[in-house]
XYZ file of C-alpha atoms in Angstrom:
567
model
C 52.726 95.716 56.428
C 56.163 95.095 55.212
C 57.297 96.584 51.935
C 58.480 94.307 49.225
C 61.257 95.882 47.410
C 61.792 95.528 43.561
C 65.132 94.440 41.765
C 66.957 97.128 39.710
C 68.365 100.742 40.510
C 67.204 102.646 37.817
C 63.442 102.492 38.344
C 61.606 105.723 38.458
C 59.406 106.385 41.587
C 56.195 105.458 40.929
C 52.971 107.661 42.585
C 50.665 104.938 43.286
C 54.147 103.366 45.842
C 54.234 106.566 46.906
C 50.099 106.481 47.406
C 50.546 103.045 48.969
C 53.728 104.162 51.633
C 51.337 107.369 52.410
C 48.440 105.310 53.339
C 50.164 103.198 55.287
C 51.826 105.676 57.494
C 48.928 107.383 57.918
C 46.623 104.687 59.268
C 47.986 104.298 62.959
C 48.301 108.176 63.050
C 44.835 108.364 62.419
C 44.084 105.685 65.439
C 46.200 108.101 67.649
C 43.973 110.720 66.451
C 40.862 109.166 66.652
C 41.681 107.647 70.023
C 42.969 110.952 71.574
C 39.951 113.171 70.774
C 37.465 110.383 72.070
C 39.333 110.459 75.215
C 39.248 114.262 75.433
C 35.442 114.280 74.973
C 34.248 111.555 76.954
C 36.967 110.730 79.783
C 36.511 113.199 82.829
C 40.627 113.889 83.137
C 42.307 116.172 85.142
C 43.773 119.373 83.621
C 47.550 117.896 83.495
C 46.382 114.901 81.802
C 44.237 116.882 79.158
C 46.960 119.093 78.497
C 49.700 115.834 78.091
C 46.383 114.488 75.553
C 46.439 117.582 73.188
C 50.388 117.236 73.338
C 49.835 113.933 72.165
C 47.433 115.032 69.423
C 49.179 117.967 68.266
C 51.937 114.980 67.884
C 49.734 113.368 65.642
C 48.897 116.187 63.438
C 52.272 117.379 63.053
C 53.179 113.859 61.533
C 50.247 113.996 58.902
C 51.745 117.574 57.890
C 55.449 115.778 57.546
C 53.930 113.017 55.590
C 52.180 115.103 53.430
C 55.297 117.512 53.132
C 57.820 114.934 52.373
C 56.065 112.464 50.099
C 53.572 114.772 48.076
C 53.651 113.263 44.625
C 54.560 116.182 42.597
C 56.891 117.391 44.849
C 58.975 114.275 46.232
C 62.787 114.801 45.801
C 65.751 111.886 45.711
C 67.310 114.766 47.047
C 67.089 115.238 50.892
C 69.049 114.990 53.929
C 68.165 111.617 55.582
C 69.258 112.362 58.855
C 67.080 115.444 59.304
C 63.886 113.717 57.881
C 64.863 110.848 60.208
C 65.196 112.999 63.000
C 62.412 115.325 62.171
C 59.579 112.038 61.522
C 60.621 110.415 64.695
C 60.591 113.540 66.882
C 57.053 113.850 67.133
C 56.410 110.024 67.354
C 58.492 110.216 70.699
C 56.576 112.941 71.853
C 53.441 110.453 71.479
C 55.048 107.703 73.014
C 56.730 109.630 76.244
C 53.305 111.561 77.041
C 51.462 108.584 76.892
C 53.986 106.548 79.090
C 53.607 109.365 81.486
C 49.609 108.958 82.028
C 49.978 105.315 82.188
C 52.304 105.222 85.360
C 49.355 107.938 87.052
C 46.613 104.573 87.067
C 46.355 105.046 90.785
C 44.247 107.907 89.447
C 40.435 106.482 88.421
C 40.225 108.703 85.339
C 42.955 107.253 84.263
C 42.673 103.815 85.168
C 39.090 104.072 83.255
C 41.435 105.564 79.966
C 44.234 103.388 80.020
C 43.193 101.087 77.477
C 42.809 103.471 74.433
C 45.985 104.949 76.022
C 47.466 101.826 75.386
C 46.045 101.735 71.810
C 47.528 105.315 71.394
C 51.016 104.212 72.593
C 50.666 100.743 70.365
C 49.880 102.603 67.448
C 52.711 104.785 68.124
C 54.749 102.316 67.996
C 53.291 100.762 65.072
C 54.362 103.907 62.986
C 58.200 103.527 63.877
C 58.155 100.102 63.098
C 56.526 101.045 59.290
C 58.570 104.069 59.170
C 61.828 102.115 60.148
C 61.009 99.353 57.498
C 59.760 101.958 54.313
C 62.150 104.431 55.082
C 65.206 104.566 56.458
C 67.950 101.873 57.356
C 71.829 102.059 58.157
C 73.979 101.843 54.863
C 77.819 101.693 56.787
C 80.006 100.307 54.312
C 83.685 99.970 55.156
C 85.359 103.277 54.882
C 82.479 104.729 56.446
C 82.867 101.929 59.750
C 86.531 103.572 60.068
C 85.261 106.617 61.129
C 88.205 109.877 61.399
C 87.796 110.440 65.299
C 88.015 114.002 64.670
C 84.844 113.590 62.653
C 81.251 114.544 64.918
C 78.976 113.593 62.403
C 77.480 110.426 62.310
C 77.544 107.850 59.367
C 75.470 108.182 55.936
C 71.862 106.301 55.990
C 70.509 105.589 52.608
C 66.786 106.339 52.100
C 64.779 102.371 51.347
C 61.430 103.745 49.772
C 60.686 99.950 49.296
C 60.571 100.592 44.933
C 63.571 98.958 44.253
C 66.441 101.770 44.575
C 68.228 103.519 47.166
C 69.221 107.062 47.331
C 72.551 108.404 49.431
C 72.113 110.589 52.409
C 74.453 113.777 52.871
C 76.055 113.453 55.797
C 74.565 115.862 58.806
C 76.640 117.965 61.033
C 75.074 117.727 63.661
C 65.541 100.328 90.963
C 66.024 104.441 91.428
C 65.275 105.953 94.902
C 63.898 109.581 95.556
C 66.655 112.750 96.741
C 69.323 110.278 95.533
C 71.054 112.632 92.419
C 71.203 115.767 90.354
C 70.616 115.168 87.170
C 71.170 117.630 83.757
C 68.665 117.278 81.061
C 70.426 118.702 77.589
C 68.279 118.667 74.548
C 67.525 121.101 71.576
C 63.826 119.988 71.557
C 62.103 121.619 74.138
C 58.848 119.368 74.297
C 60.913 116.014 74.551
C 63.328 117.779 76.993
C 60.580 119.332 79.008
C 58.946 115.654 79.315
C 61.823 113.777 79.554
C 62.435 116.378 83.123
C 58.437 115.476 84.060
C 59.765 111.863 84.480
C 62.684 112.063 86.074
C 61.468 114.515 88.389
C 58.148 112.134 89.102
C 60.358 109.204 89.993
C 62.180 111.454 92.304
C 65.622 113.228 90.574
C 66.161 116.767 90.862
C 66.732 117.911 87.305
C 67.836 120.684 84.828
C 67.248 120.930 81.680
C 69.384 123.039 79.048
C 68.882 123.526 75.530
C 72.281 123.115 74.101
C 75.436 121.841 74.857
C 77.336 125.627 75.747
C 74.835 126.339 78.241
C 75.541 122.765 79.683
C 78.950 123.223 80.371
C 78.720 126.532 81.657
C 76.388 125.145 84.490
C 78.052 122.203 84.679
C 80.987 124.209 86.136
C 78.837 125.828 88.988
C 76.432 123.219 90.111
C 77.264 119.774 90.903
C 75.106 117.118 88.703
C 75.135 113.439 89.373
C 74.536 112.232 85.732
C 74.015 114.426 82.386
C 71.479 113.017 79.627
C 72.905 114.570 76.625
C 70.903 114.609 73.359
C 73.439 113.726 70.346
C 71.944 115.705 67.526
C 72.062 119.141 68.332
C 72.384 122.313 66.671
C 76.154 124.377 67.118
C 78.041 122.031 69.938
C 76.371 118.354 68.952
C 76.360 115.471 71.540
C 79.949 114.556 70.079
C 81.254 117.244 70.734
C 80.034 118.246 74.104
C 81.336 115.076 75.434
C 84.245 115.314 74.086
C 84.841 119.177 76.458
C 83.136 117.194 79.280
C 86.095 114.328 79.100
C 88.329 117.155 78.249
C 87.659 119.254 81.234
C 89.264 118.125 84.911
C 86.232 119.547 86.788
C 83.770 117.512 84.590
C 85.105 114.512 83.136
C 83.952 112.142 86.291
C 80.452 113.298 85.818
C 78.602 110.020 83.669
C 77.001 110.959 81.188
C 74.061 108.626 79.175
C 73.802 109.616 75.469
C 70.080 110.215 73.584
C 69.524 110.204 70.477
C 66.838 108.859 68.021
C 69.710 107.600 65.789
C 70.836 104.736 66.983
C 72.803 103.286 64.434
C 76.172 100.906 65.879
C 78.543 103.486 65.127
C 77.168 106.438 67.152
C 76.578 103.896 70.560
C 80.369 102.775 69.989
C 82.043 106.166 69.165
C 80.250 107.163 72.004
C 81.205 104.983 74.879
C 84.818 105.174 73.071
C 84.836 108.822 73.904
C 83.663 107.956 77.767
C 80.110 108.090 77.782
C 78.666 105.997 80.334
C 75.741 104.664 78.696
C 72.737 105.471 75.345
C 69.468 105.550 75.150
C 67.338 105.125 72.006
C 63.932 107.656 71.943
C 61.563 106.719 72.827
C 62.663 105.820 76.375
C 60.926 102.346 77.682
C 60.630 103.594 81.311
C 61.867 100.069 82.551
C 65.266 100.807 80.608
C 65.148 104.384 81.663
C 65.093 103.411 85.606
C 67.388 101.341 85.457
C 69.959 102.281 83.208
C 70.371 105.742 85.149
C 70.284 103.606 88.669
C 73.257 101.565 87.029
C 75.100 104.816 86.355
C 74.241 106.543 89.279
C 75.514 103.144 91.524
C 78.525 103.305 89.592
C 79.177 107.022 90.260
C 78.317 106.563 93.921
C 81.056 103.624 94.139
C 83.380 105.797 92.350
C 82.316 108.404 95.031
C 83.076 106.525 97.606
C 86.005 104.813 96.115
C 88.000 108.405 96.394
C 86.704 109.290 99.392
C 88.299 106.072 101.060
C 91.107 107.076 99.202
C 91.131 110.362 100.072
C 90.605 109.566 103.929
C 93.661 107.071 103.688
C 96.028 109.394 101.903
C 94.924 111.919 105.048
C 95.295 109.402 107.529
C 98.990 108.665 105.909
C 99.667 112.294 105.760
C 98.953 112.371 109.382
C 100.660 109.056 110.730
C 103.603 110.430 108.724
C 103.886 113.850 110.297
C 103.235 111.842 113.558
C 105.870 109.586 112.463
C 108.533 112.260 111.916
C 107.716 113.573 115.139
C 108.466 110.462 117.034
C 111.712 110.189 114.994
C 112.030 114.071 116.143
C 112.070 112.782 119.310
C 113.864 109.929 119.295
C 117.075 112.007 118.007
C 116.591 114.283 120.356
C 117.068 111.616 123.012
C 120.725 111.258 121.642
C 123.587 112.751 123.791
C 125.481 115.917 121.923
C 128.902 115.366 121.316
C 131.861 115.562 123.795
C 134.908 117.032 123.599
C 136.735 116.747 126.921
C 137.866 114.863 129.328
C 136.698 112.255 126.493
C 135.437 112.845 122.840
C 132.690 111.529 121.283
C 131.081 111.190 117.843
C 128.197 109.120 116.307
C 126.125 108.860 113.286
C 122.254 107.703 113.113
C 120.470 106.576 109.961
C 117.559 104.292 110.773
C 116.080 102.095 107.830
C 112.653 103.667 108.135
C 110.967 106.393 109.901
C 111.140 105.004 113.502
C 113.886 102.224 113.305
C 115.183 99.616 116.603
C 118.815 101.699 117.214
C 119.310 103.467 120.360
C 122.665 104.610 121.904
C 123.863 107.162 124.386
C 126.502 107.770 127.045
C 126.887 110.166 129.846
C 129.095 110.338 133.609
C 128.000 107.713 136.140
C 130.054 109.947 138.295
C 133.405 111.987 137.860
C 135.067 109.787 137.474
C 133.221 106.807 135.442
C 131.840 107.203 132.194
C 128.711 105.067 130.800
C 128.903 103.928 127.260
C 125.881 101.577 125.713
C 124.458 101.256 122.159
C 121.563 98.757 121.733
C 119.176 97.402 119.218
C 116.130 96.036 118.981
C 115.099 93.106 116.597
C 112.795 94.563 113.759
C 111.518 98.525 112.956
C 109.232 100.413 113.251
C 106.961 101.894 116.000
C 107.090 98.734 118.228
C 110.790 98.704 117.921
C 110.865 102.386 118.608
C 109.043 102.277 121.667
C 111.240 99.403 123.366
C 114.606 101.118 122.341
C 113.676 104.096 123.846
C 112.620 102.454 126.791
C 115.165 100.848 127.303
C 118.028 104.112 126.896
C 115.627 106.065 129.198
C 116.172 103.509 132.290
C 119.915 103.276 131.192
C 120.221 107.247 131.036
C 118.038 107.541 134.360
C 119.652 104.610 136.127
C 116.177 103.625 137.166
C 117.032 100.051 138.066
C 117.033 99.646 141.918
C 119.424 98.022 143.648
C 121.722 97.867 140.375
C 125.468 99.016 140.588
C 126.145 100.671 136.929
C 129.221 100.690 137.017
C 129.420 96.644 136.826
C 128.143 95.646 133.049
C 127.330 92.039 134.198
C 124.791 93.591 136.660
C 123.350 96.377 134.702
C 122.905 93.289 131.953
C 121.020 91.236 133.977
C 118.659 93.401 135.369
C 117.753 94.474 131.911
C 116.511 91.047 130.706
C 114.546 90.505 134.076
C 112.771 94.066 133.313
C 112.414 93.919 129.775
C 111.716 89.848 129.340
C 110.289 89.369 125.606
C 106.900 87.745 127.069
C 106.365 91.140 128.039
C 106.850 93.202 125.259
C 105.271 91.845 122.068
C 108.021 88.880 121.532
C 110.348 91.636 121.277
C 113.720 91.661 122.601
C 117.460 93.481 121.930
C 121.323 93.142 121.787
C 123.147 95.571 123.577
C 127.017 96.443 124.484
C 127.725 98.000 127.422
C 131.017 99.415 128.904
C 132.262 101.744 131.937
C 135.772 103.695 131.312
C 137.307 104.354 134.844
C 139.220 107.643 134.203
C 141.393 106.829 137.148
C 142.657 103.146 135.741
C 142.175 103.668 132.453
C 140.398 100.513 132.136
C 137.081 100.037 129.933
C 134.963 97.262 131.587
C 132.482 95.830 129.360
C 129.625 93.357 128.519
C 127.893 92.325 125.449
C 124.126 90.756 124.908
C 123.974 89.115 121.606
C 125.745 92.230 120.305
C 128.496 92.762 117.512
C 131.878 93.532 119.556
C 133.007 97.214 120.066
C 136.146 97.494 118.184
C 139.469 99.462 120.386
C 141.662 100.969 117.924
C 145.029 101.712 119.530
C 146.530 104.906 119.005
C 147.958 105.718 115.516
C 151.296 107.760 116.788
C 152.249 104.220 118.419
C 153.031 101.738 115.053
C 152.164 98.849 115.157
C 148.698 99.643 114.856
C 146.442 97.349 116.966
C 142.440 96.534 116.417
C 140.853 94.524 119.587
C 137.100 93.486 119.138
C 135.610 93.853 123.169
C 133.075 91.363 123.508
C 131.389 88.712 125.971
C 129.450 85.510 125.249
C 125.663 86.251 126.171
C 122.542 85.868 124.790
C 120.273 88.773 123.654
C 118.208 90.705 126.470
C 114.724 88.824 126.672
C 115.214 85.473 125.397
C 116.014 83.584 128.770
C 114.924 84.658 131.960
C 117.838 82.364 133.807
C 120.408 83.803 131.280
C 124.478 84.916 132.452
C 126.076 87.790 131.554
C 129.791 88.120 132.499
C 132.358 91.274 132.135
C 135.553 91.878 130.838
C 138.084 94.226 130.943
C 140.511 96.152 128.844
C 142.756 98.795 129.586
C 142.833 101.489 126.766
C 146.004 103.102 125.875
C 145.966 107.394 125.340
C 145.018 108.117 121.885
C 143.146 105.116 121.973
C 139.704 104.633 120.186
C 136.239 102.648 120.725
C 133.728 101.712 118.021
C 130.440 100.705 119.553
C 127.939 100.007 116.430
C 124.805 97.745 115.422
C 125.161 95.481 112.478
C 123.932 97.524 110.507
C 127.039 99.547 109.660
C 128.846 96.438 108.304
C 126.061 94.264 106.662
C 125.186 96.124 104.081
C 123.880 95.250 100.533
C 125.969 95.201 97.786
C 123.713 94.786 94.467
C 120.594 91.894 95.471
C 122.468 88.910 96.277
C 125.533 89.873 98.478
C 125.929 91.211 102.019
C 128.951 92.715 103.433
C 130.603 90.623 106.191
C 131.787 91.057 109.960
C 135.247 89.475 108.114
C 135.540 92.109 105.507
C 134.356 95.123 107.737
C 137.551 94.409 110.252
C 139.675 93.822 107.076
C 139.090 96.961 105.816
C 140.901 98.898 109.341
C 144.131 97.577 107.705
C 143.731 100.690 105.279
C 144.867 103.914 107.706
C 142.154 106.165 105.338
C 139.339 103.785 106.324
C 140.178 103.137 109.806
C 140.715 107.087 109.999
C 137.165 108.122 108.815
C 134.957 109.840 111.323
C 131.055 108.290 111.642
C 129.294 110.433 109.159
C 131.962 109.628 106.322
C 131.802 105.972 107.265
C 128.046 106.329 106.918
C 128.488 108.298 103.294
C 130.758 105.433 102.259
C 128.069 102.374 103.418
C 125.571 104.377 101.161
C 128.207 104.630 98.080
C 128.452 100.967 98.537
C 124.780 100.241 98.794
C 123.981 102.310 95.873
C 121.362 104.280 98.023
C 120.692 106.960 100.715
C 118.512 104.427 102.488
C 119.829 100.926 104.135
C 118.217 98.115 104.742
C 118.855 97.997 108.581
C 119.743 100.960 111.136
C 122.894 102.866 111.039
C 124.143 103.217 114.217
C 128.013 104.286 114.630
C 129.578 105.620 118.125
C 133.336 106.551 118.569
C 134.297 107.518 121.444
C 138.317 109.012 121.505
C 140.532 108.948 124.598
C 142.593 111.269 125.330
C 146.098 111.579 126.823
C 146.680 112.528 130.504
């Protein structure tokens, strides 16, 4: 029966509304009663089922004492706080409702099969009483300021007591599908018979659970054991649900762990303010066991997507650890492939800087005999460790001479045999340029071919004015591209205190802001300057950073001079 309130504020409480509101609340807790003891004297139960029946009474008896408590006619007070009557008339209501829930789901049981329809009557008239309760007693009052709730504030917002006799009195504010083995859940509630069946049901439907009192003793075992998903109660004494949330979020170790809020309040402003502050879900007592299931499978999905979310992420940051260590160890190696420097009868220098880890650059030189010095510098079209592999295969049969039948001291030949070996239909539709040049000690003459390769620049001597630059290169296509391809030699002779720059395009294209590249033009203009054309390979490599604006390029550095002496 709904009440009907009456107009005005200033009407005194009258005892026969206050008869009317006591009968009324009384009635289904006398069915509950009534129902309860005939099913404890006539139904042949087991002892768990008896014992969850005289919970379910002693339910009903301690609402007839809080009726008779609160509303007594002499002693009835517009002075109370609403949140703890609240709290305290729908504890025991929930205690009703949960125990009986938990002998319905045992109907594959006879006994109970044979009882479930007053158990149903019990539950019905359970829920019967909220409903009146709800209606005569107590409903949210939120008025604006009270919406914009101070986040620093844990208590929830005012209610305002509806006795149905046409006034209201203010409320003080109060401080306060699932599969078995598949989570660890914590139970944390201050009331130890809705906490204690609240762990019966989870534990039934197959969770492993613990159950804490209060919110200090939470935490503290939150940090040794692992949980799943915590069920925190929001009205608590000392540390309430606000609050405990707030050091779970807080805490490193704990703030992944979901956590579903429980409360009997379940006014608009608690749900928000708590999913604001990260909870993962709320749950109104009493818990419909449909919602209960699945809201906790929801969370626990979640979590276990989460889970494996960082996992995958975990195993891929490994895995890039690992492929980068292996990286730098193939870079390792492929430095360690390059020839030291020389100092007599000819000196060398270089500098190496490729784009990424493993870049396309290889280069290297070394005595075909006394007499006849090797010099070669190649590079292979793209990075990484594709590109790696070829350039190093490629200095390894040019430092071994493993190409039978091949004369190395004749570039055309050494050429040639090089794009029959290393034809792009064999190696991933990768090919390479390549400049390659013999200096006969005897003639002083460099011979030299070139494969799609920037020409090696000859510097003449600087004690010999007027200074001459002469770019040595032949007319060829890259190694790889044509099988039927020519590659013809040249020759130069090379004054004393000459020197030759052999070096990938790299070193002159190089990025100036986003729009511009250096040119092959501007990089020869620049010898003009005796400072530039005097700088060794490292500062030559400092400078091409300088101008880039960045210790990285955007192709491989690759610089070789190679000085020759006077007799």
């Amino acid at each position: 029966m709904n009440p009907t309130p009456k107009s005005g504020h200033e009407q005194p409480v009258e005892k026969v509304e206050l008869s009317r509101l006591r009968h009324e609340l009384r009635t289904p807790i006398n069915h509950i009663l009534g129902y309860c003891e005939m099913l404890m004297e006539e139904a042949r139960l087991p002892e768990m089922c008896l014992q969850d029946l005289r919970r379910i009474h002693a339910g009903g008896r301690e609402l007839q004492t809080l009726i008779a408590r609160y509303f007594d006619d002499d002693r009835f007070s517009q002075e109370r706080d609403l949140h703890q009557l609240y709290h305290e008339l729908r504890t025991p209501v929930n205690h009703i409702i949960g125990y009986s829930d938990l002998l319905l789901e045992q109907t594959e049981q006879p006994a109970i099969q044979a009882a479930a329809a007053d158990l149903q009557k019990i539950r019905e008239a359970a829920r019967t009483w909220l409903e009146l309760m709800e209606a005569y007693l107590v409903e949210p009052a939120i008025s604006d300021a009270q919406a914009a709730v101070d986040p620093g504030d844990n208590r929830p917002p005012a209610l305002t007591l509806n006795l149905g006799f046409g006034f209201t009195v203010p409320g003080p504010k109060s401080s306060s599908t699932v599969f078995k083995d598949q989570g660890a859940l914590l139970v944390v509630d201050d009331d130890e018979t809705s906490r204690e069946m609240l762990a019966r049901r989870l534990r039934r439907i197959g969770y492993t659970v613990s159950a804490i009192s209060n919110g200090v003793h939470a935490l503290a075992l939150a940090r040794k054991q692992k949980f799943d998903l915590v069920m925190l109660d929001m009205v608590m004494p000392g540390l309430d649900g606000f609050q405990v949330l707030a050091k779970f979020k807080a805490e490193p170790g704990l703030r992944d762990i979901p956590i579903i809020m429980l409360s009997a309040l379940d006014e608009e402003n608690g749900i928000a303010r708590s999913i604001e502050m990260g909870a993962e879900d709320y749950l109104a007592k009493p818990f419909n066991p449909v919602f209960l299931r699945a809201r906790i499978g929801a969370c626990l999905e979640k979590k276990r997507l989460r889970d494996r979310e960082l996992a995958t992420h975990e195993a891929l940051v490994s895995t890039q650890k690992k492929l980068a260590a292996e990286l730098a160890g193939a870079a390792a190696y492929v430095r360690s492939l390059l020839p030291p420097p020389l100092s007599s009868p000819v000196a060398t220098d270089w500098s190496f800087a490729p784009s990424e880890q493993l870049g396309g650059d290889a280069f290297g030189y070394h005595w075909l005999n006394p007499e006849q010095f090797a010099i070669y510098l190649l590079d292979v079209c793209g990075h990484g460790v594709g590109a790696a592999l070829l350039s190093v295969s490629a200095l390894q049969t040019l430092r071994a001479q493993t190409l039978v039948g091949v004369n190395f001291s004749e570039p055309s030949e050494v050429l040639a045999a090089l794009n029959r070996v290393f034809s792009m239909e064999r190696q991933n539709q990768l090919f390479f340029s390549l400049w390659y040049g013999v200096y006969d000690l005897r003639t002083r003459e460099l011979s030299f071919a070139s494969a799609g390769h920037p020409p090696a620049l000859l510097l003449g001597p600087e004690t010999a004015p007027p200074f001459s630059l002469a770019p040595l290169r032949t007319e060829a296509p890259a190694i790889g591209c044509f099988d039927e391809a020519q590659f013809p030699s040249a020759r130069r002779g090379v004054p004393p205190g000459s020197r030759l720059l052999v070096f990938s395009d790299g070193v002159f294209e190089i990025f100036h802001g986003s729009e511009r590249v250096g040119t092959w033009e501007e990089f020869v203009a620049g010898f003009e300057d005796a400072a530039v054309r005097n700088l060794r390979p490292a500062a030559r490599l400092e400078r091409a950073r300088q101008a880039r604006g960045a210790q990285v390029l955007e192709d491989d550095f690759s610089l070789l001079e190679v000085r020759f002496r006077g007799p």
